[in-house]
PDB file of C-alpha atoms in Angstrom:
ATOM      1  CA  UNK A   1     -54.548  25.140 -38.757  1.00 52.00           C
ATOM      2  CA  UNK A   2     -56.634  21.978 -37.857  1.00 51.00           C
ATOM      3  CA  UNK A   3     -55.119  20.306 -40.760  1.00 46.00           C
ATOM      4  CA  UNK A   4     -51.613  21.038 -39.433  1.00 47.00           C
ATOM      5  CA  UNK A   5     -52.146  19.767 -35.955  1.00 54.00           C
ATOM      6  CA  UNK A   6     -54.071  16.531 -37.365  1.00 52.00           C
ATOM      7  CA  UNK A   7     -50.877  15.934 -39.589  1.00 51.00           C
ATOM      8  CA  UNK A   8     -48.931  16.980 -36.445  1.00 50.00           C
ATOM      9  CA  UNK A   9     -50.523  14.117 -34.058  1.00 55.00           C
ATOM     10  CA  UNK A  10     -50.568  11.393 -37.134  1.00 50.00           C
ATOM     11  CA  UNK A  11     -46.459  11.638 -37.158  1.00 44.00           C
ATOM     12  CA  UNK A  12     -46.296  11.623 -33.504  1.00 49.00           C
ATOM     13  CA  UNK A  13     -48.350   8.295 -33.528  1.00 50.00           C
ATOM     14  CA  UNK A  14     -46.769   6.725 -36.016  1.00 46.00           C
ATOM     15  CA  UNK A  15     -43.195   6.172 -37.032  1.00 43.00           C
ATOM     16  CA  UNK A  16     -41.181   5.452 -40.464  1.00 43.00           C
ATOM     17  CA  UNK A  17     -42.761   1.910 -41.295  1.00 44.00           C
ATOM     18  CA  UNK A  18     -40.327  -0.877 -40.697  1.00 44.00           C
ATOM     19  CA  UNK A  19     -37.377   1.427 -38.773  1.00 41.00           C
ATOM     20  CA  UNK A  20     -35.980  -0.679 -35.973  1.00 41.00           C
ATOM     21  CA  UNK A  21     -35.147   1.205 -33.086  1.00 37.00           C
ATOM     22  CA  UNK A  22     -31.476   1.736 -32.495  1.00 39.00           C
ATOM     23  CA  UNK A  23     -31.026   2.155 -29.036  1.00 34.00           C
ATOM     24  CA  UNK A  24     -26.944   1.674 -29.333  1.00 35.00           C
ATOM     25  CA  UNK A  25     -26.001   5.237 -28.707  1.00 34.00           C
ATOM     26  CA  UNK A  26     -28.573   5.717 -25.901  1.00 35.00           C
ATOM     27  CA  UNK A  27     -26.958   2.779 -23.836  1.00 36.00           C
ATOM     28  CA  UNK A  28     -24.554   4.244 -20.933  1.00 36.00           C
ATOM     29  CA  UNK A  29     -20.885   3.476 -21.108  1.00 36.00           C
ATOM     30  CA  UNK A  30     -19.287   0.522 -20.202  1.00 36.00           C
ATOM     31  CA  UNK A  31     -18.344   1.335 -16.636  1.00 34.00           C
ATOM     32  CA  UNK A  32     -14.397   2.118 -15.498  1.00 35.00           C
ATOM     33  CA  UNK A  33     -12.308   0.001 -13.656  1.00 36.00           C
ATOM     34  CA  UNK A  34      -9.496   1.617 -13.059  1.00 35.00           C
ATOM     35  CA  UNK A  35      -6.362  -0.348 -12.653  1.00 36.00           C
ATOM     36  CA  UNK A  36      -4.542   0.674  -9.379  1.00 38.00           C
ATOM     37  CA  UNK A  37      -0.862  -0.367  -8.071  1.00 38.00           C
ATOM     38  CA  UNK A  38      -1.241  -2.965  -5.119  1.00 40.00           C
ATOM     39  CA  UNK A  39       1.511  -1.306  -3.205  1.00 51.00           C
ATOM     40  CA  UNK A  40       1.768   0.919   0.020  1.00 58.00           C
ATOM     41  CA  UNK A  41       4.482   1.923   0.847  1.00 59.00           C
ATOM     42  CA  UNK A  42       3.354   3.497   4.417  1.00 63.00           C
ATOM     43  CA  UNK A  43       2.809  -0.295   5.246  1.00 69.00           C
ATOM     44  CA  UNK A  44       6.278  -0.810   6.996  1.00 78.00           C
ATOM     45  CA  UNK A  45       6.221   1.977   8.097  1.00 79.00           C
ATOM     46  CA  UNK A  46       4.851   0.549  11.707  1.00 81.00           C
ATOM     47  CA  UNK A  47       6.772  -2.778  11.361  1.00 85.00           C
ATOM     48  CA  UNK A  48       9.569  -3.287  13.937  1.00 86.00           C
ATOM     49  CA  UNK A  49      10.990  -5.767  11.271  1.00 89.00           C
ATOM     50  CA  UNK A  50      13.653  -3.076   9.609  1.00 92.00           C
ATOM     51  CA  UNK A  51      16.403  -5.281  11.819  1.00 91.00           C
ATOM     52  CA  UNK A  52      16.065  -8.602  13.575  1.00 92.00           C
ATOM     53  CA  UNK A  53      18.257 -10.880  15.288  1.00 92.00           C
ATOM     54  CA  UNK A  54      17.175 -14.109  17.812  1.00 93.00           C
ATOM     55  CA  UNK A  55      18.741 -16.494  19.828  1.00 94.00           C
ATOM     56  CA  UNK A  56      17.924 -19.401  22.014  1.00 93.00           C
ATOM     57  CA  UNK A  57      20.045 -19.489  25.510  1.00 91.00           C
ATOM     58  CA  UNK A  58      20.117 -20.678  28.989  1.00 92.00           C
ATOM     59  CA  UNK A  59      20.685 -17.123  30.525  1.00 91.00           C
ATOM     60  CA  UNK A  60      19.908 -15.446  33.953  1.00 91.00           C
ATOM     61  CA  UNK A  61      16.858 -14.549  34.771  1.00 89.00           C
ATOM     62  CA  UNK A  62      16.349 -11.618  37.488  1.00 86.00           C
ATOM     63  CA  UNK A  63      18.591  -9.396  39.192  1.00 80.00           C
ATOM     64  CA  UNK A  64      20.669 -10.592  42.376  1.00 79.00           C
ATOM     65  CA  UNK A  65      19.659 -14.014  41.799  1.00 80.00           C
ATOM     66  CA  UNK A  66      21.400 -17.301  40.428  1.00 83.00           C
ATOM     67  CA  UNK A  67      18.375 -18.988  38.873  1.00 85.00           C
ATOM     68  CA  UNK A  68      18.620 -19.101  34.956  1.00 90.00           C
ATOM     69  CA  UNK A  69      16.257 -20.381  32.402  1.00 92.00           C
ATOM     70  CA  UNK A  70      16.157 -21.507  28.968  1.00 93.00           C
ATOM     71  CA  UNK A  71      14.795 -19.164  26.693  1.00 93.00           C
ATOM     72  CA  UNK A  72      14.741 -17.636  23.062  1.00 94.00           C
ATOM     73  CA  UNK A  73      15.437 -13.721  22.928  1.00 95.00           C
ATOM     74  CA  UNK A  74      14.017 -11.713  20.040  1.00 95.00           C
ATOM     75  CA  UNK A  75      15.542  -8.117  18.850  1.00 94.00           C
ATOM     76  CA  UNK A  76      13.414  -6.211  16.710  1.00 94.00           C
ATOM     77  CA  UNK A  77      14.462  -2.838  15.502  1.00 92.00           C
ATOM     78  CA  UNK A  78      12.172  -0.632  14.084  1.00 91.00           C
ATOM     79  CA  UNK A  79      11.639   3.273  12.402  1.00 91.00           C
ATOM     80  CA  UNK A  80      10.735   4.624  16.000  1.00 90.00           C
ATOM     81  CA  UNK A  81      11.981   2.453  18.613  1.00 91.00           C
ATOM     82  CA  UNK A  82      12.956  -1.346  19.616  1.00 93.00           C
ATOM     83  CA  UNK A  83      10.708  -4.306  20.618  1.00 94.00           C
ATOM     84  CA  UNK A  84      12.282  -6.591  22.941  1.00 95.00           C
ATOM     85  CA  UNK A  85      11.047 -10.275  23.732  1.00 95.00           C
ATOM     86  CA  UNK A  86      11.770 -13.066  26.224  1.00 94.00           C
ATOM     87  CA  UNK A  87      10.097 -16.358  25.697  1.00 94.00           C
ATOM     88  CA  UNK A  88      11.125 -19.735  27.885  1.00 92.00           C
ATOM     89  CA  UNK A  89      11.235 -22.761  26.178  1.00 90.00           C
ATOM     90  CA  UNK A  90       9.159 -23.993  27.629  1.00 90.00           C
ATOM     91  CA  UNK A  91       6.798 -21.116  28.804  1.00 91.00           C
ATOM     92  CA  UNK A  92       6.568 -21.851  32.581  1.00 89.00           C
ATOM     93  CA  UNK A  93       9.782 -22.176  34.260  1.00 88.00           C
ATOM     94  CA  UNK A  94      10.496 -20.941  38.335  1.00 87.00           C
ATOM     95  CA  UNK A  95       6.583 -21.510  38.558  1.00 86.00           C
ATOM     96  CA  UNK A  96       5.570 -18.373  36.503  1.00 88.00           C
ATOM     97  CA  UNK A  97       4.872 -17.721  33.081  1.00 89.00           C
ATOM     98  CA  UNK A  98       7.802 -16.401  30.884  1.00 92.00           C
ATOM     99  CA  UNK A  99       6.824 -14.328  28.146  1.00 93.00           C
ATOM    100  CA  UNK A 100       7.770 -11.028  27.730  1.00 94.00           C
ATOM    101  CA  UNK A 101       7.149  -8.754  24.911  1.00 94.00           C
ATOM    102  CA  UNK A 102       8.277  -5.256  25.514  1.00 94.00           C
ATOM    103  CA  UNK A 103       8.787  -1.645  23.597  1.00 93.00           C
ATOM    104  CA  UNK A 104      11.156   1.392  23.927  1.00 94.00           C
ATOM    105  CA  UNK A 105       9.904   3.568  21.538  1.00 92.00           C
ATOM    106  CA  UNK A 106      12.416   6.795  20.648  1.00 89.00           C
ATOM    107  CA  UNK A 107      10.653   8.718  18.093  1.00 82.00           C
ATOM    108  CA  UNK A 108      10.024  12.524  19.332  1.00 80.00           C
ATOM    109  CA  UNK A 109       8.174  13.559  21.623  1.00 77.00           C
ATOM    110  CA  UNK A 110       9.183  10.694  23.431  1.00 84.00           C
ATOM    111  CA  UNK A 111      11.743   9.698  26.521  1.00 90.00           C
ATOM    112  CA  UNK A 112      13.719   6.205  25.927  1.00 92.00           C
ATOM    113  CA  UNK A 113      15.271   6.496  29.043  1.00 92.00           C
ATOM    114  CA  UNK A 114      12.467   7.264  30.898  1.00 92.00           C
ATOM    115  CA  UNK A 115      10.608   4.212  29.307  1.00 93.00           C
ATOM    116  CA  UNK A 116      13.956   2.631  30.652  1.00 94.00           C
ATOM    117  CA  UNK A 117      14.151   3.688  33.807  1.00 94.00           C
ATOM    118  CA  UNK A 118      10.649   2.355  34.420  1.00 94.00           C
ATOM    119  CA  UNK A 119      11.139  -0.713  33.303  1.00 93.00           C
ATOM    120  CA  UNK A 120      13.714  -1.093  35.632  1.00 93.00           C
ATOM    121  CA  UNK A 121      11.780  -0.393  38.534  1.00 92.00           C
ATOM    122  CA  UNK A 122       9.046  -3.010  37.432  1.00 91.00           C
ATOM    123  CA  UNK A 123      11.657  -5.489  37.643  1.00 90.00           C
ATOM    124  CA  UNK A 124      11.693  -6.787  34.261  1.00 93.00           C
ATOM    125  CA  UNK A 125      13.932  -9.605  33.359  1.00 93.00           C
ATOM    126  CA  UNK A 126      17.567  -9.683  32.936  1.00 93.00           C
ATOM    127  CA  UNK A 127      17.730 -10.216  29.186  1.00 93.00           C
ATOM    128  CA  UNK A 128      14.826  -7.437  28.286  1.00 94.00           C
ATOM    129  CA  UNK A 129      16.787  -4.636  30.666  1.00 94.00           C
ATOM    130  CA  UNK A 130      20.318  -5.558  29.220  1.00 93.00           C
ATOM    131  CA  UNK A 131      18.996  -5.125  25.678  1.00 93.00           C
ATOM    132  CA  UNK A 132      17.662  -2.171  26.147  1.00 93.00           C
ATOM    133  CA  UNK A 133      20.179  -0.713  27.605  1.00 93.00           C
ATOM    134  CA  UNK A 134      21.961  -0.339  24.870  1.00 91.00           C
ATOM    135  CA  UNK A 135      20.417   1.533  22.949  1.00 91.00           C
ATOM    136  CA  UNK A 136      19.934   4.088  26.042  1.00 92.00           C
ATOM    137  CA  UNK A 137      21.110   7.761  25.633  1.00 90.00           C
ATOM    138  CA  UNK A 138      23.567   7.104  28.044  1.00 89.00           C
ATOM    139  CA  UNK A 139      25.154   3.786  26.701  1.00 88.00           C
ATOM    140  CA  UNK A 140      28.624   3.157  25.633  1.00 86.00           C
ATOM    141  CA  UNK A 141      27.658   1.858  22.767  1.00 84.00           C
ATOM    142  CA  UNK A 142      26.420   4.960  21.293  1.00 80.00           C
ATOM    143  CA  UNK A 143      23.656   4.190  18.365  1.00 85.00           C
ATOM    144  CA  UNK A 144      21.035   5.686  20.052  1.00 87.00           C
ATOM    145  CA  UNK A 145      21.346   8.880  18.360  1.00 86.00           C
ATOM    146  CA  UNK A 146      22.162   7.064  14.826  1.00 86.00           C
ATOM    147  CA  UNK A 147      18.964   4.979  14.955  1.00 88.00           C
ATOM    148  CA  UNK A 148      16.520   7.291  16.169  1.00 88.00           C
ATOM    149  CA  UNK A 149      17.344   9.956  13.180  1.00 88.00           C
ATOM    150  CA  UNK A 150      17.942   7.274  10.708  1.00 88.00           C
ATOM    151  CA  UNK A 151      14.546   6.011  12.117  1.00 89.00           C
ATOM    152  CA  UNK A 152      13.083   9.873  11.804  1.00 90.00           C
ATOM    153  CA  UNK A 153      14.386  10.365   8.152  1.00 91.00           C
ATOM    154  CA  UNK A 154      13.164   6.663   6.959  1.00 92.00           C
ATOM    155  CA  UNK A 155       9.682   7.619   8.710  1.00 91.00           C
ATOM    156  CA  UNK A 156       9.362  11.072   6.797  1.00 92.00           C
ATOM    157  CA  UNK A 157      10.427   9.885   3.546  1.00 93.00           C
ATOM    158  CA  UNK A 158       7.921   6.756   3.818  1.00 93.00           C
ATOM    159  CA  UNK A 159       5.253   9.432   4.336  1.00 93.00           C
ATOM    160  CA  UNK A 160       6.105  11.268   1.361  1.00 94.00           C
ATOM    161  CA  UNK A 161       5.889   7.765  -0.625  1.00 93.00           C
ATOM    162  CA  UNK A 162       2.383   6.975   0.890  1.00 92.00           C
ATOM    163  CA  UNK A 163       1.132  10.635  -0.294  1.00 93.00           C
ATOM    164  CA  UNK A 164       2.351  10.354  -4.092  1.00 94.00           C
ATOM    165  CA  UNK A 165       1.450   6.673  -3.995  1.00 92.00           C
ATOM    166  CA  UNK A 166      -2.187   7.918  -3.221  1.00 91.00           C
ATOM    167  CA  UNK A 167      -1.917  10.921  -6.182  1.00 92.00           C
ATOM    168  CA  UNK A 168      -0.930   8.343  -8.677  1.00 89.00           C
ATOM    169  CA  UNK A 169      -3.628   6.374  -7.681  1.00 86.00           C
ATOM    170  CA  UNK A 170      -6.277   9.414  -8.580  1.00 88.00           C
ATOM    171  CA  UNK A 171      -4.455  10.394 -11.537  1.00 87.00           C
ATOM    172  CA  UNK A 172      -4.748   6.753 -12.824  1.00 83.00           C
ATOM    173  CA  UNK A 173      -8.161   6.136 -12.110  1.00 82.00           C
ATOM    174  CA  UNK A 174      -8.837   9.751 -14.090  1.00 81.00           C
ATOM    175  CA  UNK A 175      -6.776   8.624 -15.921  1.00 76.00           C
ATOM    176  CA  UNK A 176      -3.855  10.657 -16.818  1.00 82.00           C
ATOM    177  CA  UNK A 177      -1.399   8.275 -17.322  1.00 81.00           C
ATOM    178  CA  UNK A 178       1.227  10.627 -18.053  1.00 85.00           C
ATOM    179  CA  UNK A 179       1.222  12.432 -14.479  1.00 88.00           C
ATOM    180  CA  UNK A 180       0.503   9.144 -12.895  1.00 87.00           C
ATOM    181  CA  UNK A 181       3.458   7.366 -14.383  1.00 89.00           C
ATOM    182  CA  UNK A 182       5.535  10.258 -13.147  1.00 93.00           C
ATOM    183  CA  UNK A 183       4.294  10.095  -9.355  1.00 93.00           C
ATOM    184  CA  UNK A 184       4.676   6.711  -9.452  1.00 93.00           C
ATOM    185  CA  UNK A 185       8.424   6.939 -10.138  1.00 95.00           C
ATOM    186  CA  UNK A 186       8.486   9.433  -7.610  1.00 95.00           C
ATOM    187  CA  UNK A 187       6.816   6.820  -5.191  1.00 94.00           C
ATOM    188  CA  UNK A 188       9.507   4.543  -5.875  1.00 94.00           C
ATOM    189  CA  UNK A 189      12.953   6.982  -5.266  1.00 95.00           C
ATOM    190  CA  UNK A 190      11.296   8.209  -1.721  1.00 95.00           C
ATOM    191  CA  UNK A 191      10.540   4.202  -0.651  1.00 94.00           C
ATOM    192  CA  UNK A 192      14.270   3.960  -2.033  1.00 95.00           C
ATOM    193  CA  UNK A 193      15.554   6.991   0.341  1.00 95.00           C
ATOM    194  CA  UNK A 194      13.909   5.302   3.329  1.00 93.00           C
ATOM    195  CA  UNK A 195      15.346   2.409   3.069  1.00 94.00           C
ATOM    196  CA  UNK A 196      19.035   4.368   1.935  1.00 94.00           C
ATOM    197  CA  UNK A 197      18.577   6.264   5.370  1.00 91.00           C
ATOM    198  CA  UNK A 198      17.606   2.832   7.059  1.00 91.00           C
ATOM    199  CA  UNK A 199      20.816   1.551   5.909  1.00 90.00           C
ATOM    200  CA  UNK A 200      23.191   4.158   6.467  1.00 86.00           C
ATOM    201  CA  UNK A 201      23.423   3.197  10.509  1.00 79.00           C
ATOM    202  CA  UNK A 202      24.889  -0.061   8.671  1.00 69.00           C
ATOM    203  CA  UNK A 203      28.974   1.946   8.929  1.00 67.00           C
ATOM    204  CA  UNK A 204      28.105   2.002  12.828  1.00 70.00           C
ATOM    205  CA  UNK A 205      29.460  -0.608  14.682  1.00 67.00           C
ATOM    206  CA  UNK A 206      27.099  -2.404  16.946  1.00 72.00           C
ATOM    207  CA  UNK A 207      28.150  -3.322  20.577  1.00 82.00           C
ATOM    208  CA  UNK A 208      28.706  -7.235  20.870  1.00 85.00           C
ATOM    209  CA  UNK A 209      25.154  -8.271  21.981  1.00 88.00           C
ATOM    210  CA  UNK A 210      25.476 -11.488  24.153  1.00 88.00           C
ATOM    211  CA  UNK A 211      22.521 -12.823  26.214  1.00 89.00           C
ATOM    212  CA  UNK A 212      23.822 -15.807  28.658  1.00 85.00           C
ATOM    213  CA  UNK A 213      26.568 -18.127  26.714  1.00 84.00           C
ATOM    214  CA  UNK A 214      25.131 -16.744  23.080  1.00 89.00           C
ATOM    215  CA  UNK A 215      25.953 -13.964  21.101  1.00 90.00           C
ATOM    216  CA  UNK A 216      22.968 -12.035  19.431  1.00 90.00           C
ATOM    217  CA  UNK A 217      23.487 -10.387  16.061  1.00 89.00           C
ATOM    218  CA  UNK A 218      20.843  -8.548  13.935  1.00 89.00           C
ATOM    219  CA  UNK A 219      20.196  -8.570  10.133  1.00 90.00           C
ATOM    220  CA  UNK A 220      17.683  -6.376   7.912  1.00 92.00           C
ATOM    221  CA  UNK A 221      14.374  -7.633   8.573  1.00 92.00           C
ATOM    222  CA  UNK A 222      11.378  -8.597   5.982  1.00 92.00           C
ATOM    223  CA  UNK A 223      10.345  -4.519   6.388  1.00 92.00           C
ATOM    224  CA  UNK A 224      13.012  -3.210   5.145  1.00 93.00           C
ATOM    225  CA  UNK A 225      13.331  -5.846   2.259  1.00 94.00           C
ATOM    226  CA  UNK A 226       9.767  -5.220   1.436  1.00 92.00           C
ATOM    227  CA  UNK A 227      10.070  -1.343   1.272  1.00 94.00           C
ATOM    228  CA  UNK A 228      13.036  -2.040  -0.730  1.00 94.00           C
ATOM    229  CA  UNK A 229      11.361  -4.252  -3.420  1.00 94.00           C
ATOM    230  CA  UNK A 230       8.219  -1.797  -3.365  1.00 93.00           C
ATOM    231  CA  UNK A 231      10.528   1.026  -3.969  1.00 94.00           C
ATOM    232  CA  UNK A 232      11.657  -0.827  -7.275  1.00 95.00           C
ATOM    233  CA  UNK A 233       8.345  -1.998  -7.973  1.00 94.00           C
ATOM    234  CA  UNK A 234       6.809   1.580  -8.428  1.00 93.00           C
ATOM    235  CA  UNK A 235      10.026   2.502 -10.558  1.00 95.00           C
ATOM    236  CA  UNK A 236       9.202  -0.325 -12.910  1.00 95.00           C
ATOM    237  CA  UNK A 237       5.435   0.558 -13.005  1.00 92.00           C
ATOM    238  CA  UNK A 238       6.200   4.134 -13.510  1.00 92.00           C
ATOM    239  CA  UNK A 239       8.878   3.685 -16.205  1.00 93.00           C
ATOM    240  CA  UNK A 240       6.389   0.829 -17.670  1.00 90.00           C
ATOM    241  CA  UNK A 241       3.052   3.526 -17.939  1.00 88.00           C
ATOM    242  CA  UNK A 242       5.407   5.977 -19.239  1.00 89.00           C
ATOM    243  CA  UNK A 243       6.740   3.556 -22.125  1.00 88.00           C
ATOM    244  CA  UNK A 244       3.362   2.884 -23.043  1.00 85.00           C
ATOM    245  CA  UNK A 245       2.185   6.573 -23.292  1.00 80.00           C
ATOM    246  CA  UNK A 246       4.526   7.205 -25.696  1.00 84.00           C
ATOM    247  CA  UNK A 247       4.775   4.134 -27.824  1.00 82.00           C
ATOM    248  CA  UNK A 248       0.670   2.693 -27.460  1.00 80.00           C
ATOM    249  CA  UNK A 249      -1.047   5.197 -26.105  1.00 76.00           C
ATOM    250  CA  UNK A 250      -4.478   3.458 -26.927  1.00 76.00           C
ATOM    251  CA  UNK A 251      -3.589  -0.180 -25.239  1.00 73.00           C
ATOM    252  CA  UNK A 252      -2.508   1.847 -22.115  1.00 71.00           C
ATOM    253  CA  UNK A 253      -5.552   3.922 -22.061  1.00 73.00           C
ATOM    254  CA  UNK A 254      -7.887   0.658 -22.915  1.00 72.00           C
ATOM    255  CA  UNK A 255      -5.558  -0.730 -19.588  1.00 70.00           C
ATOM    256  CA  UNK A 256      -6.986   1.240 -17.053  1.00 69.00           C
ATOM    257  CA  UNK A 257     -10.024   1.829 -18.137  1.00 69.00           C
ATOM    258  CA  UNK A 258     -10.972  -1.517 -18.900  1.00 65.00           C
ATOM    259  CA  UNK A 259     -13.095  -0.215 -21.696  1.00 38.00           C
ATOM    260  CA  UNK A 260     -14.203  -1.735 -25.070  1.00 33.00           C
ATOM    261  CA  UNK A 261     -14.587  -0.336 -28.467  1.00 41.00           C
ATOM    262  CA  UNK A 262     -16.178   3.132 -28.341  1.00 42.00           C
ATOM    263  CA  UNK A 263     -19.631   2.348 -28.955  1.00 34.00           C
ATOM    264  CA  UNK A 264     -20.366   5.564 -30.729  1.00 41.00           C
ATOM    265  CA  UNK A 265     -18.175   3.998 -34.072  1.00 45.00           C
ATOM    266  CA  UNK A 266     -18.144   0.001 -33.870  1.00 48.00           C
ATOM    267  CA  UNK A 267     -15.638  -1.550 -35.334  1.00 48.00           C
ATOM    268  CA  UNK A 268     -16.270  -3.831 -38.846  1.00 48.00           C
ATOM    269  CA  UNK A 269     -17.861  -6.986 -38.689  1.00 49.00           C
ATOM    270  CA  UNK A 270     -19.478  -5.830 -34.785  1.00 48.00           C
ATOM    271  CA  UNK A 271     -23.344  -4.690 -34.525  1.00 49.00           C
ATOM    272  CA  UNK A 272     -25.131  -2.263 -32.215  1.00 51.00           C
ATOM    273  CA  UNK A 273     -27.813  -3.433 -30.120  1.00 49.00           C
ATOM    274  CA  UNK A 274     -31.041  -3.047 -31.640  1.00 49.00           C
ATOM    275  CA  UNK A 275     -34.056  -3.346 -29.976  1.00 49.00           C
ATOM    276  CA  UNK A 276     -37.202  -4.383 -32.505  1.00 51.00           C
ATOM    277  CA  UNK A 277     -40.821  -5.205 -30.925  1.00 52.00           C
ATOM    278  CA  UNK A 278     -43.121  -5.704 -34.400  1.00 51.00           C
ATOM    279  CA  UNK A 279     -46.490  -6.326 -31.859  1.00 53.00           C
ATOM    280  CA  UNK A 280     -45.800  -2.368 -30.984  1.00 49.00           C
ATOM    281  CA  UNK A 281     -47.973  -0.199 -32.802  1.00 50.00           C
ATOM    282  CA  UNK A 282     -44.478   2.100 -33.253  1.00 49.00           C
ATOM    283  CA  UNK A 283     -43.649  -0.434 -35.720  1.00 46.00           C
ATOM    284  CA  UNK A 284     -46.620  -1.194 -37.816  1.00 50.00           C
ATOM    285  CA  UNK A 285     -46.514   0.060 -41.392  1.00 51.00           C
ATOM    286  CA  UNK A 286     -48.283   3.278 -41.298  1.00 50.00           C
ATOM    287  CA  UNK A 287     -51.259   3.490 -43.558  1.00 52.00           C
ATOM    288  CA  UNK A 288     -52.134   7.047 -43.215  1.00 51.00           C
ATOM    289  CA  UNK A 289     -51.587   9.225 -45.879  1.00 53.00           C
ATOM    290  CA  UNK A 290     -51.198  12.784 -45.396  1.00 53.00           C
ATOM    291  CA  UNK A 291     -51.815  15.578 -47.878  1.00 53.00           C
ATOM    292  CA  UNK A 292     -52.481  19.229 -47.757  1.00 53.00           C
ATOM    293  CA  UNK A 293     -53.843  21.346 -50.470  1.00 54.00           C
ATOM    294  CA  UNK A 294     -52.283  24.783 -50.658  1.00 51.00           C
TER     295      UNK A 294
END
């Protein structure tokens, strides 16, 4: 028994002579770093820029009075409501400041002609009330309804966008690139539909929009072209991962993980890290000899 643990302590104290310790496979892995999409497609979402128009003017400037003022008038149309402003060129004309920047929001839950009707009793400028009366309820022009569900329907399908573009981003960093390359497609038709439902109050005429001796029309704004291109974008990421499931399954994989070589079977011609210290006394040549006589 004595002999046992004496043997016992001798091979705890002292190691194979001349064995290097191999510490490769005790080393952690080489940390993730996941490669995610730089797009969001909820980012427009709050942007007034879906359609634009501007135009500089010498134009009257309040009610019941002849006094009129050089200016530049900005339309901005956005997903849930308009932005109206009135700058003077220059700023201080009729010994006050001119510069106006003003919103009518018509999402629901809300009232655009109350917003209206309030800014008519604050006495707002000339140019600000007579663009926003067109797009009142009650206006001739009738695109009030058109715009505010085209703005609704854009808004809900952006949403939908944002929410898969965030579950693509988890099942990428996992990663599962198959699911991930088929949210991200997914992504991409819904920022598509938004901008489809955007564009569909495009076969509605428009009243003639003229502020003083200039007429005011509207384009699509740097919103809705970015929503567009991020809406193609995630198709040709999505179609992209998927491609390279199928065909190099490995080069994707080493992609997002940003990985090298597993270290648990290195490649030919690489070494593992191996940590010697000869002064340690794990590493001296044992001269101990053991026997045991049965």
């Amino acid at each position: 028994g004595s002999l046992w643990e004496a043997g016992s302590r001798a091979l705890s104290e002292h190691a194979v002579p001349n064995k290097p310790l191999n510490l490769a496979l005790c080393l952690p892995p080489t940390p993730t770093r996941p490669t995610r999409p730089l797009l969001q497609p909820s980012a427009a979402h709050f942007s007034a820029e879906w359609s634009v128009g501007s135009v500089s003017t010498k134009t009257s400037y309040k009610a019941f009075s002849v006094e009129r003022v050089r200016a530049h008038v900005g339309l901005h149309v956005g997903l849930e409501g308009v932005n109206i402003t009135l700058t003077g060129n220059p700023v201080q004309q009729l010994n006050e400041t001119i510069d106006y920047n003003e919103q009518f929001i018509w999402r629901f839950g809300q009232n655009y002609a109350g917003a209206y009707a309030e800014a008519l009793e604050r006495g707002l400028p000339n140019p600000v009330l007579y663009l926003a009366e067109k797009f009142t309820p009650s206006s001739p022009c009738g695109v009030y309804r058109q715009y505010r569900l085209a703005g609704h329907y854009a808004s809900a399908t952006l949403w939908v966008a944002f929410c898969f573009w965030l579950l693509s981003n988890m099942l990428l960093s996992m990663p599962v690139p198959h699911y991930g390359g088929l949210t991200l497609l997914i992504t991409g038709a819904f920022a598509l539909f938004s901008v489809f439902a955007f564009a569909s109050i495009s076969s509605v005429p428009l009243c003639q929009l003229r502020v003083g001796s200039s007429e005011l029309t509207t384009h699509y704004g740097a919103a809705f072209w970015i929503t567009l291109a991020t809406g193609v974008l995630c198709l040709l990421l999505g179609a992209a991962v998927l491609s390279l499931h199928y065909a190099r399954p490995s080069a994707l994989r080493l992609f997002l993980e940003g990985s090298v070589n597993d270290l648990e079977s290195p490649t030919k011609g690489s070494s593992p890290l191996i940590l010697s210290n000869p002064l340690h006394k794990q590493f001296k040549t044992s001269d101990l000899t053991i026997s045991t006589n049965l």
